[in-house]
Amino acid sequence: MLRKICLLLPFLLIEPALVASAEAKDGSSNTTDGVKLHYLEAGSGPPIFFEPGWSMPAWIWDAQIKYFAEHFHIVALDPRSQGDSDKPTEGNSCERRAQDIKELIVHLKLDHVVLVGWSLGVPELLTYAEQFGGSRIRAYVLVDGFAWDKQDPQFITSMVGMYKQVQTNRREFTEKFVRSMYKKPQPEEYIQRVVAASLKMPSDSAVAASVSSISRADWRPALAKVDRPVLVMCQAKLKGMAADPIVSAIPAARAELFEDAGHALFVDDAERFNALLGEFILHLPEH
């Protein structure tokens, strides 16, 4: 433990602004059902795997890739139908996308990996735990996603309304959706880059991937399969949906709330997010 602290102490104390920019490299791997997945890879050391949210690209984690690649092996995935990965009409479900993660972990020979999932990535990681267990996993970090024990009819109704907007005016919807992800001002060039990336996901695939997560009535069976340490980070206003059900099912789970950040809290408050994630990893058991 002392050796680990000595190794990571400089990393934990360094000012985020002073972290050298790590050059992420493009990688690709084919799934067992013939889909070519694109991912970003940087650094070396203990592995951290980043799964982005609905319709978002791997590079949305740019602040984390640059920060953590100083001491970790970072992999950030473009899930199927997103970013620069293939756009199949099939397999846009939590179950298949969780299998994609599993296959990439095996392909890259990652072991004791910290899985970080945001938004739609939360049910995908829970599905991963349910399907494959934690033999290769060191910990789960669940970022601003939902894992209820019973569906909220009002929420489901609002999601169905969102799907209609996706199908009728995708660009207008996406502009509003992307801007709503942030509480703090972001450069317009950055916003438009995120919009363009989101629009790469075909509308039908986008709807299918989201329906797969919200159509599940009860996530408790999946939560019961989580046998590794868990960190939840979410907006304070979403505590009841994004943190409480997880902590109720996994009492040892740690929850950190963000009062002044939007859905993309790892962008709005990258400094705090990175510090919390780094500290969480520092105190994980060796095995």
Coordinates of N, CA and C in Angstrom, one line a residue, residues 94-199:
C94 N -28.3 -2.9 -24.4 CA -27.4 -3.0 -23.2 C -26.6 -4.3 -23.2
E95 N -27.3 -5.4 -23.5 CA -26.7 -6.7 -23.5 C -25.6 -6.8 -24.5
R96 N -25.8 -6.4 -25.7 CA -24.8 -6.6 -26.8 C -23.7 -5.6 -26.6
R97 N -24.0 -4.4 -26.2 CA -23.0 -3.4 -26.0 C -22.1 -3.7 -24.8
A98 N -22.7 -4.4 -23.7 CA -21.9 -4.9 -22.6 C -20.9 -6.0 -23.1
Q99 N -21.4 -6.8 -24.0 CA -20.5 -7.8 -24.6 C -19.4 -7.2 -25.4
D100 N -19.7 -6.1 -26.1 CA -18.7 -5.4 -26.8 C -17.5 -5.0 -25.9
I101 N -17.9 -4.4 -24.7 CA -16.9 -4.0 -23.7 C -16.1 -5.2 -23.3
K102 N -16.8 -6.3 -23.0 CA -16.1 -7.5 -22.6 C -15.1 -8.0 -23.6
E103 N -15.5 -8.0 -24.9 CA -14.6 -8.5 -26.0 C -13.4 -7.6 -26.2
L104 N -13.6 -6.3 -26.0 CA -12.5 -5.3 -26.1 C -11.5 -5.5 -25.0
I105 N -12.1 -5.7 -23.8 CA -11.2 -5.9 -22.6 C -10.3 -7.1 -22.8
V106 N -10.9 -8.2 -23.4 CA -10.2 -9.4 -23.6 C -9.1 -9.1 -24.7
H107 N -9.6 -8.5 -25.8 CA -8.7 -8.2 -26.9 C -7.5 -7.4 -26.5
L108 N -7.7 -6.4 -25.6 CA -6.6 -5.6 -25.2 C -5.8 -6.2 -24.0
K109 N -6.3 -7.3 -23.5 CA -5.6 -8.0 -22.4 C -5.6 -7.2 -21.1
L110 N -6.7 -6.5 -20.9 CA -6.8 -5.7 -19.7 C -7.2 -6.5 -18.5
D111 N -6.6 -6.3 -17.3 CA -7.0 -7.0 -16.1 C -7.1 -6.0 -15.0
H112 N -7.9 -6.3 -14.0 CA -8.2 -5.4 -12.9 C -8.5 -4.0 -13.4
V113 N -9.4 -3.9 -14.3 CA -9.7 -2.6 -15.0 C -10.8 -1.9 -14.2
V114 N -10.6 -0.6 -14.1 CA -11.7 0.3 -13.5 C -12.6 0.7 -14.7
L115 N -13.9 0.3 -14.6 CA -14.8 0.6 -15.6 C -15.6 1.9 -15.2
V116 N -15.5 2.9 -16.1 CA -16.2 4.2 -15.9 C -17.3 4.3 -16.9
G117 N -18.6 4.4 -16.5 CA -19.6 4.6 -17.5 C -20.5 5.8 -17.2
W118 N -20.8 6.5 -18.2 CA -21.6 7.8 -18.0 C -23.0 7.6 -18.7
S119 N -24.0 8.1 -18.0 CA -25.4 8.1 -18.6 C -25.8 6.7 -19.0
L120 N -26.0 6.5 -20.3 CA -26.4 5.2 -20.8 C -25.3 4.2 -20.5
G121 N -24.1 4.6 -20.3 CA -23.0 3.7 -19.9 C -23.3 3.1 -18.5
V122 N -24.1 3.7 -17.7 CA -24.4 3.1 -16.3 C -25.1 1.8 -16.5
P123 N -26.3 1.8 -17.2 CA -27.0 0.5 -17.3 C -26.2 -0.5 -18.1
E124 N -25.3 0.0 -19.0 CA -24.5 -0.9 -19.8 C -23.4 -1.6 -18.9
L125 N -22.9 -0.9 -18.0 CA -21.9 -1.5 -17.0 C -22.6 -2.4 -16.1
L126 N -23.8 -2.1 -15.6 CA -24.5 -3.0 -14.7 C -24.9 -4.3 -15.5
T127 N -25.2 -4.1 -16.7 CA -25.5 -5.3 -17.6 C -24.2 -6.1 -17.7
Y128 N -23.1 -5.5 -17.9 CA -21.8 -6.2 -17.9 C -21.6 -7.0 -16.6
A129 N -21.8 -6.4 -15.5 CA -21.7 -7.1 -14.2 C -22.6 -8.3 -14.2
E130 N -23.8 -8.1 -14.6 CA -24.8 -9.2 -14.6 C -24.5 -10.3 -15.5
Q131 N -23.9 -10.0 -16.6 CA -23.6 -11.1 -17.6 C -22.3 -11.8 -17.4
F132 N -21.3 -11.0 -17.0 CA -19.9 -11.5 -17.0 C -19.2 -11.5 -15.6
G133 N -19.8 -10.9 -14.6 CA -19.2 -10.9 -13.3 C -18.0 -10.0 -13.3
G134 N -17.2 -10.1 -12.2 CA -16.1 -9.1 -12.0 C -14.7 -9.7 -12.1
S135 N -14.5 -10.8 -12.8 CA -13.2 -11.5 -12.7 C -12.1 -10.6 -13.3
R136 N -12.4 -9.7 -14.2 CA -11.4 -8.8 -14.8 C -11.5 -7.4 -14.3
I137 N -12.5 -7.2 -13.4 CA -12.9 -5.8 -13.0 C -12.3 -5.5 -11.7
R138 N -11.8 -4.3 -11.5 CA -11.3 -3.8 -10.2 C -12.4 -3.0 -9.5
A139 N -13.1 -2.2 -10.2 CA -14.1 -1.3 -9.6 C -15.0 -0.8 -10.8
Y140 N -16.2 -0.3 -10.3 CA -17.1 0.4 -11.2 C -17.3 1.8 -10.8
V141 N -17.3 2.7 -11.8 CA -17.6 4.1 -11.5 C -18.8 4.5 -12.4
L142 N -19.9 4.8 -11.7 CA -21.2 5.1 -12.4 C -21.5 6.5 -12.4
V143 N -21.6 7.2 -13.5 CA -21.7 8.6 -13.6 C -23.0 9.1 -14.2
D144 N -23.8 9.7 -13.4 CA -25.0 10.4 -13.8 C -25.9 9.5 -14.7
G145 N -26.2 8.3 -14.3 CA -27.1 7.4 -15.0 C -28.1 6.9 -14.0
F146 N -29.1 6.1 -14.6 CA -30.2 5.7 -13.8 C -30.2 4.1 -13.6
A147 N -30.6 3.7 -12.4 CA -30.7 2.3 -12.1 C -31.8 2.1 -11.1
W148 N -33.0 2.2 -11.5 CA -34.2 2.2 -10.6 C -34.6 0.7 -10.2
D149 N -35.4 0.7 -9.2 CA -36.0 -0.6 -8.8 C -37.5 -0.7 -9.3
K150 N -38.0 0.4 -9.8 CA -39.3 0.4 -10.5 C -39.3 1.7 -11.3
Q151 N -40.0 1.5 -12.5 CA -40.0 2.6 -13.5 C -40.9 3.8 -13.0
D152 N -40.5 5.0 -13.4 CA -41.3 6.2 -13.1 C -42.1 6.4 -14.4
P153 N -43.4 6.3 -14.4 CA -44.2 6.5 -15.6 C -44.0 7.8 -16.2
Q154 N -43.9 8.9 -15.4 CA -43.7 10.2 -16.0 C -42.4 10.3 -16.7
F155 N -41.3 9.7 -16.2 CA -40.0 9.7 -16.9 C -40.1 8.9 -18.2
I156 N -40.8 7.8 -18.2 CA -40.9 7.0 -19.4 C -41.7 7.8 -20.5
T157 N -42.7 8.5 -20.1 CA -43.5 9.3 -21.0 C -42.6 10.4 -21.6
S158 N -41.8 11.0 -20.8 CA -40.9 12.1 -21.3 C -39.9 11.5 -22.3
M159 N -39.4 10.3 -22.0 CA -38.4 9.6 -22.9 C -39.1 9.3 -24.3
V160 N -40.3 8.8 -24.2 CA -41.0 8.5 -25.5 C -41.2 9.8 -26.3
G161 N -41.5 10.9 -25.6 CA -41.6 12.2 -26.3 C -40.2 12.6 -26.9
M162 N -39.1 12.3 -26.2 CA -37.8 12.5 -26.8 C -37.6 11.7 -28.1
Y163 N -38.0 10.5 -28.1 CA -37.8 9.6 -29.2 C -38.5 10.2 -30.5
K164 N -39.7 10.8 -30.2 CA -40.4 11.4 -31.3 C -39.6 12.6 -31.9
Q165 N -39.0 13.3 -31.0 CA -38.2 14.5 -31.5 C -37.0 14.0 -32.3
V166 N -36.4 12.9 -31.8 CA -35.2 12.4 -32.5 C -35.6 12.0 -33.9
Q167 N -36.8 11.4 -34.1 CA -37.2 10.9 -35.4 C -37.8 12.0 -36.3
T168 N -38.3 13.1 -35.7 CA -38.9 14.2 -36.6 C -38.0 15.4 -36.9
N169 N -37.1 15.7 -36.0 CA -36.2 16.8 -36.2 C -34.9 16.6 -35.5
R170 N -34.1 15.7 -36.0 CA -32.9 15.2 -35.2 C -31.9 16.4 -34.9
R171 N -31.6 17.2 -35.9 CA -30.6 18.2 -35.7 C -31.1 19.2 -34.6
E172 N -32.3 19.7 -34.7 CA -32.8 20.7 -33.7 C -32.8 20.0 -32.4
F173 N -33.3 18.8 -32.3 CA -33.2 18.1 -31.0 C -31.8 18.0 -30.4
T174 N -30.9 17.6 -31.3 CA -29.5 17.4 -30.9 C -28.9 18.7 -30.4
E175 N -29.1 19.8 -31.1 CA -28.6 21.1 -30.6 C -29.0 21.4 -29.2
K176 N -30.3 21.2 -28.9 CA -30.9 21.5 -27.6 C -30.3 20.5 -26.6
F177 N -30.3 19.2 -27.0 CA -29.8 18.1 -26.1 C -28.4 18.4 -25.6
V178 N -27.5 18.7 -26.6 CA -26.1 18.9 -26.3 C -25.9 20.1 -25.4
R179 N -26.6 21.2 -25.7 CA -26.5 22.3 -24.8 C -27.0 22.1 -23.4
S180 N -28.0 21.2 -23.3 CA -28.6 20.9 -22.0 C -27.6 20.1 -21.1
M181 N -26.6 19.5 -21.7 CA -25.7 18.6 -20.9 C -24.8 19.4 -20.0
Y182 N -24.6 20.7 -20.2 CA -23.7 21.5 -19.5 C -24.4 22.6 -18.7
K183 N -23.9 22.8 -17.5 CA -24.4 23.9 -16.7 C -23.5 25.1 -16.8
K184 N -22.2 24.9 -17.1 CA -21.3 26.0 -17.3 C -21.0 26.3 -18.8
P185 N -20.7 27.5 -19.1 CA -20.6 27.9 -20.5 C -19.4 27.1 -21.2
Q186 N -19.7 26.6 -22.4 CA -18.7 25.9 -23.1 C -18.4 26.7 -24.5
P187 N -17.2 26.6 -25.0 CA -17.0 27.3 -26.3 C -17.9 26.8 -27.4
E188 N -18.4 27.7 -28.2 CA -19.3 27.3 -29.3 C -18.7 26.3 -30.2
E189 N -17.4 26.4 -30.5 CA -16.7 25.4 -31.3 C -16.8 24.0 -30.7
Y190 N -16.7 23.9 -29.4 CA -16.7 22.6 -28.7 C -18.2 22.1 -28.8
I191 N -19.2 22.9 -28.6 CA -20.6 22.5 -28.6 C -20.9 21.9 -30.0
Q192 N -20.5 22.6 -31.1 CA -20.8 22.2 -32.4 C -20.0 20.9 -32.7
R193 N -18.9 20.7 -32.1 CA -18.1 19.4 -32.3 C -18.9 18.3 -31.7
V194 N -19.4 18.5 -30.5 CA -20.2 17.5 -29.8 C -21.5 17.2 -30.6
V195 N -22.1 18.2 -31.1 CA -23.4 18.0 -31.9 C -23.1 17.2 -33.1
A196 N -22.0 17.5 -33.8 CA -21.6 16.7 -35.0 C -21.4 15.3 -34.7
A197 N -20.7 15.1 -33.5 CA -20.4 13.7 -33.1 C -21.7 12.9 -32.8
S198 N -22.6 13.6 -32.1 CA -23.9 13.0 -31.7 C -24.7 12.6 -32.9
L199 N -24.6 13.4 -33.9 CA -25.4 13.2 -35.2 C -24.9 12.0 -36.0

